[in-house]
Coordinates of C-alpha atoms in Angstrom, one line a residue:
X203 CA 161.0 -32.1 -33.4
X204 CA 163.8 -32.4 -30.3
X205 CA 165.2 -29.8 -28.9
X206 CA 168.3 -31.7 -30.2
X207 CA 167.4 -31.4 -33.8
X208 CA 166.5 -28.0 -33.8
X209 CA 169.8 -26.2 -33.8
X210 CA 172.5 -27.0 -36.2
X211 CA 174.3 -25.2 -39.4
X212 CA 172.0 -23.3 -42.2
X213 CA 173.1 -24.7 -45.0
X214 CA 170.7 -23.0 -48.2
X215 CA 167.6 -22.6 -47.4
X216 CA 167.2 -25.3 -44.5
X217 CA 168.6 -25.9 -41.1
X218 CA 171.0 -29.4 -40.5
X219 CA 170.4 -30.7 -37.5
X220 CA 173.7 -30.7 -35.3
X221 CA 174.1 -34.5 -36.0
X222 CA 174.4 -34.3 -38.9
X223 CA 176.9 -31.6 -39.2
X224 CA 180.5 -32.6 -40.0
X225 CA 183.7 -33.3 -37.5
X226 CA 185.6 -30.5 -39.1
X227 CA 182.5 -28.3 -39.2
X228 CA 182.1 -28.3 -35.5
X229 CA 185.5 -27.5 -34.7
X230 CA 185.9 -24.8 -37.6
X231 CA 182.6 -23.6 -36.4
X232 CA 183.8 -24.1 -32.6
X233 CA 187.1 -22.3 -33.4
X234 CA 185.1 -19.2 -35.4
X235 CA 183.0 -18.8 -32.5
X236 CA 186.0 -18.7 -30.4
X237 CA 187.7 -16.0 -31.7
X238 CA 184.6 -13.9 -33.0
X239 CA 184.2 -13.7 -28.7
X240 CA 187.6 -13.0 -28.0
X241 CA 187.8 -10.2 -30.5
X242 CA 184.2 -8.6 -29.2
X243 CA 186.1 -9.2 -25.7
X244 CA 188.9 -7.6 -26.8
X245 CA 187.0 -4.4 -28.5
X246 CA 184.6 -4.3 -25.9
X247 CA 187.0 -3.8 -23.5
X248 CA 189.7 -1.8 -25.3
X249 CA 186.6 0.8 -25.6
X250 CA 185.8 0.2 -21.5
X251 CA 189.1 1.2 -20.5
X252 CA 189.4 4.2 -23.5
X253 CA 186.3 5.7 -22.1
X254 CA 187.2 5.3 -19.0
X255 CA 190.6 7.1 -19.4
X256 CA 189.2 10.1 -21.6
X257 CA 186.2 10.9 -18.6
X258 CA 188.9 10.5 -16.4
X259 CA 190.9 12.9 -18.0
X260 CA 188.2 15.3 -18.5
X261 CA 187.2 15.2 -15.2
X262 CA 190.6 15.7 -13.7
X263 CA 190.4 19.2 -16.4
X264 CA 187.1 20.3 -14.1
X265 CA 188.6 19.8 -11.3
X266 CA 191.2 22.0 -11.7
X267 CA 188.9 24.7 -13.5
X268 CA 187.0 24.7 -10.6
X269 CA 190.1 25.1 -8.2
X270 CA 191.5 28.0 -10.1
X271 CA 188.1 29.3 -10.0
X272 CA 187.8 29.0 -6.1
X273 CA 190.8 30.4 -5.4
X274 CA 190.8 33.8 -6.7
X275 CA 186.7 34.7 -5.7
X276 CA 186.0 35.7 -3.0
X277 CA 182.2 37.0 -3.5
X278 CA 180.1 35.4 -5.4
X279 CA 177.2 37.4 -4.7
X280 CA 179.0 40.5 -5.8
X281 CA 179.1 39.3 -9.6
X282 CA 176.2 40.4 -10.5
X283 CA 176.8 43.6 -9.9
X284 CA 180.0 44.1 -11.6
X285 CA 178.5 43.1 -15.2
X286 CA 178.0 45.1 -17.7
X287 CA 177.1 45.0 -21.2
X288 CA 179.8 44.8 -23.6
X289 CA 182.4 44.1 -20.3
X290 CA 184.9 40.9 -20.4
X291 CA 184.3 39.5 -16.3
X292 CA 187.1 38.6 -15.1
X293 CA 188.1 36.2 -12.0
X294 CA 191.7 37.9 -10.5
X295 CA 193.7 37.3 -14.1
X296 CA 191.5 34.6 -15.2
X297 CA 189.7 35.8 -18.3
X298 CA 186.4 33.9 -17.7
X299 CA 184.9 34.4 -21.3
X300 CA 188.6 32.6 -22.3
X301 CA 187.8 28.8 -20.6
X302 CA 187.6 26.1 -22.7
X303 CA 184.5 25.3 -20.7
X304 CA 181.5 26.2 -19.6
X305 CA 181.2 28.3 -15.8
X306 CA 178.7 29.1 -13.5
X307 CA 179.0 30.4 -10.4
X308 CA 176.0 29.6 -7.2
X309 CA 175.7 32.5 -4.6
X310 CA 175.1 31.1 -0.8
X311 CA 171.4 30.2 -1.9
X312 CA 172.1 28.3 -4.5
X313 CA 170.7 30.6 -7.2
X314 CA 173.0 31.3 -10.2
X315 CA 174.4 34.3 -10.1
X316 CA 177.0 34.5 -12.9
X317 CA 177.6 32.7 -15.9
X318 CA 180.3 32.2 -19.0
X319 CA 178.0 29.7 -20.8
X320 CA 176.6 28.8 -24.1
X321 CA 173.7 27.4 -22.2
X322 CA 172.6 27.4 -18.6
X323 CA 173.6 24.6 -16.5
X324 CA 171.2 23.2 -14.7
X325 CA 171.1 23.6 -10.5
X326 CA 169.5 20.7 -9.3
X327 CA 168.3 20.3 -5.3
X328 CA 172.4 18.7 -4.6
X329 CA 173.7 21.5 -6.5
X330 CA 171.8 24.0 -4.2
X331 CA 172.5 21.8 -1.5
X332 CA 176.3 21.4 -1.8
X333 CA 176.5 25.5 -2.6
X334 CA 174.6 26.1 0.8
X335 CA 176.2 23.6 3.1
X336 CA 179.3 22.2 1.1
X337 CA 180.8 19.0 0.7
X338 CA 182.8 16.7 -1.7
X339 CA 182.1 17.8 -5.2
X340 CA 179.6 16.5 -7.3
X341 CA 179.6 14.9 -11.0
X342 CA 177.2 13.6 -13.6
X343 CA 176.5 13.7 -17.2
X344 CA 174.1 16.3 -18.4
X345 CA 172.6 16.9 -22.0
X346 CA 172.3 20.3 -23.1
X347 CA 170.8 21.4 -26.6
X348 CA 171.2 18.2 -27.9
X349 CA 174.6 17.7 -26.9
X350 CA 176.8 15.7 -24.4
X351 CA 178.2 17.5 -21.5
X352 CA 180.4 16.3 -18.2
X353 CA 179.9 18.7 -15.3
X354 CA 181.3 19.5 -11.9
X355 CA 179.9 21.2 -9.0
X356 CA 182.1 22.2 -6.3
X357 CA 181.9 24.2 -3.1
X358 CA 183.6 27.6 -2.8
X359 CA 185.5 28.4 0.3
X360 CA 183.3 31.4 1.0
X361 CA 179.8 30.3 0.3
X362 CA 178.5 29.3 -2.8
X363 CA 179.3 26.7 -5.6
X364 CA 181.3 26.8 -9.1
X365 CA 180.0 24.6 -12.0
X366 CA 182.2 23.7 -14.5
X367 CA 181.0 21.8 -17.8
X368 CA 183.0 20.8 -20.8
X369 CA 181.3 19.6 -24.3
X370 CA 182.2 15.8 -24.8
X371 CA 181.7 16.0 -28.4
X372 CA 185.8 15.3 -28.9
X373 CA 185.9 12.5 -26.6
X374 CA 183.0 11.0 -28.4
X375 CA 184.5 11.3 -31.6
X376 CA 187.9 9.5 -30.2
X377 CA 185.8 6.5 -29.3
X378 CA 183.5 6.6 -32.1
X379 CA 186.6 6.8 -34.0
X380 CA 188.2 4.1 -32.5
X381 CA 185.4 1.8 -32.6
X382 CA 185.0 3.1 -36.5
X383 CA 189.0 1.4 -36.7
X384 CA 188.8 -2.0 -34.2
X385 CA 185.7 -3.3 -35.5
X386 CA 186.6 -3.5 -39.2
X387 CA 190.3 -4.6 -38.2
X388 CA 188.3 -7.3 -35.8
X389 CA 186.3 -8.7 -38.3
X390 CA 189.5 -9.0 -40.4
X391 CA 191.4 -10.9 -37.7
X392 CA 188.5 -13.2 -36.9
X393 CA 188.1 -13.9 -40.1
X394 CA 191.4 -14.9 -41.1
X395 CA 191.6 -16.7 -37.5
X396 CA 188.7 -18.2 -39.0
X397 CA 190.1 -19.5 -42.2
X398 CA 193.2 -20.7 -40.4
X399 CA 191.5 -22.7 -37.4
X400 CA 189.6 -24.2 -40.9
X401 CA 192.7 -25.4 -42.3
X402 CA 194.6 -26.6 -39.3
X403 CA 190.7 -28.9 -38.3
X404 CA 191.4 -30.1 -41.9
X405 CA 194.4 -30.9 -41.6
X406 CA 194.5 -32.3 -37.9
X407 CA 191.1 -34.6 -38.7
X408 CA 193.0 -35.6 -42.0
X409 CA 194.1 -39.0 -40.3
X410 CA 191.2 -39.5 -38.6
X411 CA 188.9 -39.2 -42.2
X412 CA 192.0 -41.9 -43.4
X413 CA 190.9 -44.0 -40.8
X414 CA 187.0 -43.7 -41.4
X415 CA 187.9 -44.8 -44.7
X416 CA 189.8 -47.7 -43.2
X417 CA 187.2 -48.8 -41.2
X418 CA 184.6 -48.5 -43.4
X419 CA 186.8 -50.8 -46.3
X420 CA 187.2 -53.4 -43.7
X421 CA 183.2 -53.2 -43.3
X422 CA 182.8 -53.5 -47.3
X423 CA 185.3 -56.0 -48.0
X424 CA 185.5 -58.1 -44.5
X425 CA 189.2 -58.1 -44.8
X426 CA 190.7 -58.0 -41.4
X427 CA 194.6 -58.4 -43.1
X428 CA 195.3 -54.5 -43.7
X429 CA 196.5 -53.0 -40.9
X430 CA 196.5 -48.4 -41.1
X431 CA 199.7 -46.5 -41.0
X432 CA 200.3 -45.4 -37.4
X433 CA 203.7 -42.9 -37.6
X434 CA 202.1 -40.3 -35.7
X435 CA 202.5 -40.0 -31.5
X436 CA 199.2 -38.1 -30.8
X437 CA 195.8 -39.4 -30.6
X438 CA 195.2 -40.1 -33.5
X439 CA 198.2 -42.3 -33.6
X440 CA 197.3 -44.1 -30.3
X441 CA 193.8 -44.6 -32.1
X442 CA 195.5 -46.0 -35.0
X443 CA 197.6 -48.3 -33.2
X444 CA 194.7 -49.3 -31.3
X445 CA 192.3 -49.8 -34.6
X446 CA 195.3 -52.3 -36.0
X447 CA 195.5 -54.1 -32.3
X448 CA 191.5 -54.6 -32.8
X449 CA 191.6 -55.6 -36.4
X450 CA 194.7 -58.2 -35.6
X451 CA 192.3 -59.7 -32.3
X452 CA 189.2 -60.1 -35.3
X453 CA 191.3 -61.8 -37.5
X454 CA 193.0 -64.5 -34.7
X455 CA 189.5 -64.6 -33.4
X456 CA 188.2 -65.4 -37.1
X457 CA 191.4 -67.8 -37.5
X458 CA 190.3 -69.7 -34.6
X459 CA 186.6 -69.5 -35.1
X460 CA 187.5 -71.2 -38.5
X461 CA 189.5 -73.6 -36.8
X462 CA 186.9 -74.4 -34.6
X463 CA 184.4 -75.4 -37.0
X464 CA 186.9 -77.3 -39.5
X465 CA 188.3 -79.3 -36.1
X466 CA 184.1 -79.1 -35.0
X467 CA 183.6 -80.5 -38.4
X468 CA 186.0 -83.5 -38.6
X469 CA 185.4 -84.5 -35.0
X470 CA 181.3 -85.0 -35.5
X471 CA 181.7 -86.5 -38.6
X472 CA 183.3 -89.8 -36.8
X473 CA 179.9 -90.5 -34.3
X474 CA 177.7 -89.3 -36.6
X475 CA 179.2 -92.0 -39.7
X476 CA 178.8 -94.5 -37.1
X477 CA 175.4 -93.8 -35.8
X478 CA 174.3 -93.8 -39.3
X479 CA 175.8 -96.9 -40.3
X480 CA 174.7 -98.8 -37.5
X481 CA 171.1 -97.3 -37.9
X482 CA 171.5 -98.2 -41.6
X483 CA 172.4 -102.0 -40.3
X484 CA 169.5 -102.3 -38.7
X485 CA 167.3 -101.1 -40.8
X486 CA 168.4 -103.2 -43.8
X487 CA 168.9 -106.9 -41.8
X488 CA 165.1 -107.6 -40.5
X489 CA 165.9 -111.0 -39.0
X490 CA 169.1 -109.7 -36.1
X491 CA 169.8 -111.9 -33.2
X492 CA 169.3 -110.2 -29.9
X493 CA 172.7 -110.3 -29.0
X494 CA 173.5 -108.6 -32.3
X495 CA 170.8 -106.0 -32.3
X496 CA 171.7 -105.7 -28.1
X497 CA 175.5 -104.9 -29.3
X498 CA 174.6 -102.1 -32.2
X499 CA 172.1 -100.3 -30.8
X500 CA 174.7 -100.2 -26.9
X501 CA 177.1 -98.7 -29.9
X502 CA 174.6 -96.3 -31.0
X503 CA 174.2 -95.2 -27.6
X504 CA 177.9 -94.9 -26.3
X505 CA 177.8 -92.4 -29.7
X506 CA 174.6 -90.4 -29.2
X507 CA 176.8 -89.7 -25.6
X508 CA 179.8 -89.2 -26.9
X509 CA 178.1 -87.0 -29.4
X510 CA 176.3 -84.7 -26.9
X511 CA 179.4 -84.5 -25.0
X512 CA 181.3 -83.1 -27.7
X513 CA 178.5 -80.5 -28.3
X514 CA 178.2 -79.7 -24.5
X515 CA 182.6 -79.1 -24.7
X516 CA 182.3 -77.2 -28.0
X517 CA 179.1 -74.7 -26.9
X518 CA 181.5 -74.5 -23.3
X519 CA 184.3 -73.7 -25.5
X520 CA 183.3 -71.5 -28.1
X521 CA 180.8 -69.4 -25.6
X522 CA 182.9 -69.6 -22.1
X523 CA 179.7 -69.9 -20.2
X524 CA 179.4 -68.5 -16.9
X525 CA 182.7 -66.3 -17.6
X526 CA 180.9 -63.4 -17.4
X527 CA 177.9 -63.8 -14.8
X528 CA 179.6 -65.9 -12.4
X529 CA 181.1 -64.1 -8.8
X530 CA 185.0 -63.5 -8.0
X531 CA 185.5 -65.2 -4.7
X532 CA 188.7 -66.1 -2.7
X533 CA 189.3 -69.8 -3.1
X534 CA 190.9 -72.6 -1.8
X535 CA 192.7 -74.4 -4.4
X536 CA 193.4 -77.1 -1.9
X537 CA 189.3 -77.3 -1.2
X538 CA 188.9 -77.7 -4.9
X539 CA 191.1 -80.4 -4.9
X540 CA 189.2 -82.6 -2.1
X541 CA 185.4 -82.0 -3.8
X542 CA 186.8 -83.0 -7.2
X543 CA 188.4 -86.3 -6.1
X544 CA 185.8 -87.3 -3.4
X545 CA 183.2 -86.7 -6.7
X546 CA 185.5 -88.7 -8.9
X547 CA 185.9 -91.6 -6.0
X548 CA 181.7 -91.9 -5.7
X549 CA 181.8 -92.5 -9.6
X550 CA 184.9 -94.5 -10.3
X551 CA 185.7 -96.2 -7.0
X552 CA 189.1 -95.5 -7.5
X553 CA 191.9 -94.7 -5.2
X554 CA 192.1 -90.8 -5.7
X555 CA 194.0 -88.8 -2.7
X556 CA 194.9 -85.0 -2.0
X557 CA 198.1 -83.5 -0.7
X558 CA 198.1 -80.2 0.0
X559 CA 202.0 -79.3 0.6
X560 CA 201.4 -75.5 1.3
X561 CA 198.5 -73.4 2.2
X562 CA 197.2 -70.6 -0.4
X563 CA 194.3 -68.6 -2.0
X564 CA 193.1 -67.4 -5.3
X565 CA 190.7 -64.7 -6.5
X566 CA 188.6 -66.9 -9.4
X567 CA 185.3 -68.0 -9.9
X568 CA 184.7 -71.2 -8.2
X569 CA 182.2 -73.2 -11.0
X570 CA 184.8 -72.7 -13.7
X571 CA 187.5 -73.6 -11.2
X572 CA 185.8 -77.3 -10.1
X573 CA 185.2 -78.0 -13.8
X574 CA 188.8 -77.3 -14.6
X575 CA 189.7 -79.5 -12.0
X576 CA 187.2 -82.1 -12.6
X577 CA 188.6 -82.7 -16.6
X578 CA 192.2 -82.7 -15.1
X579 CA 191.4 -85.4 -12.8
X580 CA 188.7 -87.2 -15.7
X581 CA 191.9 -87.2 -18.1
X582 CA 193.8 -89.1 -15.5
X583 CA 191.0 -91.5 -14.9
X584 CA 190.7 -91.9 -18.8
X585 CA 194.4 -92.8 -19.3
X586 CA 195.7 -94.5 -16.0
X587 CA 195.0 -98.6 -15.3
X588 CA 192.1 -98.9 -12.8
X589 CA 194.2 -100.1 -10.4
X590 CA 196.2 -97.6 -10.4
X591 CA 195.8 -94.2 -7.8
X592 CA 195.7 -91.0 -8.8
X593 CA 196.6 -88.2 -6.7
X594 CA 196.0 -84.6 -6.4
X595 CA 199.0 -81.7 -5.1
X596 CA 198.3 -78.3 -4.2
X597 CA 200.7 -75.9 -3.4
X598 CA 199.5 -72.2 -2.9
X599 CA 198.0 -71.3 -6.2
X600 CA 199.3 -74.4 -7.8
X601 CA 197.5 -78.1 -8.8
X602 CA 198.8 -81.1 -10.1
X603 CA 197.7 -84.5 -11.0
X604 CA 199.6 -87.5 -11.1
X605 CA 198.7 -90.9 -12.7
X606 CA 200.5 -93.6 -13.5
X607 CA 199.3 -94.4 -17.1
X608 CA 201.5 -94.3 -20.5
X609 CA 202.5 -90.7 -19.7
X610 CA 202.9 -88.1 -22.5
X611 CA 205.4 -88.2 -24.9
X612 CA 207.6 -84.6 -24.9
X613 CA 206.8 -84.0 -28.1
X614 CA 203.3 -84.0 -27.4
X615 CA 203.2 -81.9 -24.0
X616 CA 203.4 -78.5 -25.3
X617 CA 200.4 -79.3 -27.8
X618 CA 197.6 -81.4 -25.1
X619 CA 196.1 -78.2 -24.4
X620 CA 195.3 -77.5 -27.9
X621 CA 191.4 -78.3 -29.0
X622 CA 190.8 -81.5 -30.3
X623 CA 194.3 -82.3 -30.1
X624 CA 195.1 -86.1 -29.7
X625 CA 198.8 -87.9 -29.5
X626 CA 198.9 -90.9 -31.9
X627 CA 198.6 -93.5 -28.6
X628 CA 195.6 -91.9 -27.6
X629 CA 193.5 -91.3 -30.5
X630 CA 191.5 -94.6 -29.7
X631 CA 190.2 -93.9 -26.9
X632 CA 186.7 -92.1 -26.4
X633 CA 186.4 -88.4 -25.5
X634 CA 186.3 -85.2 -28.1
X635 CA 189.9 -84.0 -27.2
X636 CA 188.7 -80.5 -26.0
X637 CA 188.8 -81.3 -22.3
X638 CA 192.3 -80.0 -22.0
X639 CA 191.9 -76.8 -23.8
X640 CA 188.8 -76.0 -22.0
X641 CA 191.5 -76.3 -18.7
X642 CA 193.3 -73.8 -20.6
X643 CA 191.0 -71.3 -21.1
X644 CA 189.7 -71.1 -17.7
X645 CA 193.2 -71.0 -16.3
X646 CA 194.1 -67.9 -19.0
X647 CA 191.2 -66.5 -17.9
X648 CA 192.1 -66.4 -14.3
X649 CA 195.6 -64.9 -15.1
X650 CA 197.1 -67.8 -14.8
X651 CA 199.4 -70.7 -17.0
X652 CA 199.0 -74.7 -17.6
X653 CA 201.5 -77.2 -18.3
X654 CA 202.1 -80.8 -18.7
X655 CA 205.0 -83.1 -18.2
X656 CA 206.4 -86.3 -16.6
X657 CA 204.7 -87.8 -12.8
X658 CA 207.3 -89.5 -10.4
X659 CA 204.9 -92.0 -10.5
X660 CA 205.9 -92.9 -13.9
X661 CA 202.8 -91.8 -15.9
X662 CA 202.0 -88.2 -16.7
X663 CA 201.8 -84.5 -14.7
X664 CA 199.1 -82.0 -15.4
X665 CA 198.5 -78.9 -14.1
X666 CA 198.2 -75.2 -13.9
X667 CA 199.1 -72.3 -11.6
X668 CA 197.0 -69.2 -10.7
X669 CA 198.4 -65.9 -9.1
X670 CA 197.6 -65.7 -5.3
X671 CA 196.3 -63.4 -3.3
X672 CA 193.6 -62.3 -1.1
X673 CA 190.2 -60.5 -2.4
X674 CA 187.0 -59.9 -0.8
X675 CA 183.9 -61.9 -2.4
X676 CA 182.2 -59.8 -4.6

């Protein structure tokens, strides 16, 4: 098993692996875990500080025991002498056998040499140390019968030490106490932290559980109509609005998908009928003159053609070869301009000529660039006389061409681009009608806009325009 699939929520008697656990689960889980540590934090260190305060405190009480202490003897060595059974010792006024803690008092050597104790205190070699030579006071922990004491050790002015000790039992109990009081009360505020980091999960991943639902209709049923309720400003609403802006590019890309195979459709079935009925001709007449059988099968070949053309146009069209693969590079449109009519002048012989009116670059990829060009200046060819010129203008990110055949009606301008698309002057002619649009869609693709209208030449003016700039050949 993964490392992955190993941890996850118990759930009965077996172990979900983390993916499989639930969106709200996580982040009520997430939020539980949250405040379960912040509440340990907080107890953990409310009890820091509390103990803290009460040694403080109790060690601030030794220190002044052991001051009052020092202050009023002056012999230590002398106590010994002055006890008797049955006799209250007293230090000056200081009742000894009256502290509320435990004394014992060092001579010079470091031996005890009086005490007003439950239990001896234990002299350890600092103790002696400190009672022979002096020095800061000393203070530790010590366990005596069982029980907790704090204890002090400090130097006498004369010679000798003072220990103090006082029983932390209370200051135990405090803590213990307050522990017995902030652990239940945490548990009750994680818990109801808890609940209510549950419910706000549930109700924050409400719209995102609408719009798994969405998503997964629009899986079942394929409909890409229904659009989901976006009212909200948060991310979730930005995710909405986003979902709808995908599902409305699906369904223009499934309107135009379908467009493309009904227009696909139509426009084969023309060669095809006639390849078939030609085929059928000669298959059926088994005595054809040459001329005859020279004539069908020249039309069965301008089809087959014709006919791979149109594929060739629609598998460009519907695929955008080389959009993706092919380099940005900084391009003369005015170059582009030159290679496509000198190729168009070793094919046609025709009079073809370039102006380029200003000078000017554009970030694009140079294949798809030439073969927009090429079908601008193959659609002049098509429709101008063949004694005609044609001629090429560039201007910065601009390229037109001129002929000087029928030119386009206005009506018909605004719809050339479109695929298949054919005015009712031209639908004679040969060609599949998607050269055009394939124009189009390489210019759109660069950033860029196409247009057609009138030539001062007196036939038509075709061309498109592409941002300028500069850009470093990637």
């Amino acid at each position: 098993m993964s490392l992955r699939g190993r941890y996850g929520l118990i759930r009965g008697w077996r172990v979900v692996p983390a993916s499989q656990v639930s969106l709200r689960a996580r982040v009520g889980l997430l939020a539980f875990a949250g405040v379960i540590l912040g509440v340990g934090l907080a107890v953990g260190g409310g009890y820091y500080f509390a103990q803290r305060e009460l040694h403080q405190e109790v060690d601030q009480f030794l220190a002044r025991r052991a001051h009052a202490v020092s202050e009023v003897l002056e012999n230590p060595s002398g106590l010994a002498q002055q006890r008797q059974r049955g006799a209250r010792p007293v230090i000056g006024r200081i009742p000894l056998a009256d502290f509320d803690a435990q004394v014992q008092i060092l001579n010079a050597a470091g031996r005890p040499v009086f005490a007003v104790s439950d239990v001896p205190l234990p002299v350890g070699a600092d103790d002696r140390l400190l009672a022979v030579e002096g020095g800061e006071p000393l203070r530790r922990t010590v366990t005596l019968d069982g029980q907790r004491y704090r204890m002090l050790t400090s130097a006498l002015d004369g010679n000798g030490a003072v220990q103090v000790a006082r029983d932390l039992g209370e200051t135990d109990r405090a803590l213990n106490d307050l522990l017995r009081r902030t652990i239940p009360l945490g548990v009750i505020l994680a818990t109801v932290a808890a609940a209510m980091a549950w419910l706000l999960a549930r109700r924050a991943l409400r719209p995102i559980e609408q719009l798994t639902s969405a998503t997964e209709r629009v899986a079942q049923t394929k409909e890409l109509a229904g659009t989901i309720e976006a009212t909200r400003d948060d991310e979730v609403g930005r995710l909405a609005r986003s979902f709808n802006s995908m599902l409305e590019a699906l369904q223009t890309s499934r309107r135009q998908q379908q467009r493309l195979v009904a227009d696909a459709g139509h426009e084969l079935r023309t060669p095809l009928t006639s390849m078939r009925t030609n085929i059928e001709h000669l298959q059926r007449v088994e005595s054809l003159g040459e001329e005859a059988r020279r004539r069908i099968l020249v039309d069965v070949n301008a089809e087959l053609r014709e006919l791979g053309d149109l594929v060739a146009e629609l598998v460009e069209l519907a695929s955008e070869t080389g959009a993706a693969d092919e380099p940005l590079a900084t391009i003369e449109l005015a170059d582009l301009a030159e290679g496509a009519a000198a190729r168009a002048r070793r094919r046609t012989n025709r009079d073809i000529t370039t102006v380029a009116e200003f000078a000017g670059t554009v970030q694009g990829q140079r294949g798809s660039l030439e073969r927009a060009v090429d079908n601008l200046v193959g659609n002049a060819l098509k429709f101008s006389p063949e004694d005609t010129p044609i001629r090429l203008v560039t201007s910065g990110g601009r390229l037109e061409v001129h002929d000087c055949g029928p030119g386009i009606p206005t009506e018909d301008q605004p719809l050339i681009f479109e695929r298949f698309f054919r005015s009712a002057g031209t639908r004679s002619e040969p060609g599949s009608g998607l050269g055009l649009a394939i124009v189009k869609q390489i210019v759109e693709r660069h950033g860029g806009r196409v247009w057609a209208g009138a030539s001062p030449e007196g036939g038509a003016a075709v061309g498109f325009e592409i941002p300028t700039g500069e850009a470093d050949d990637h």
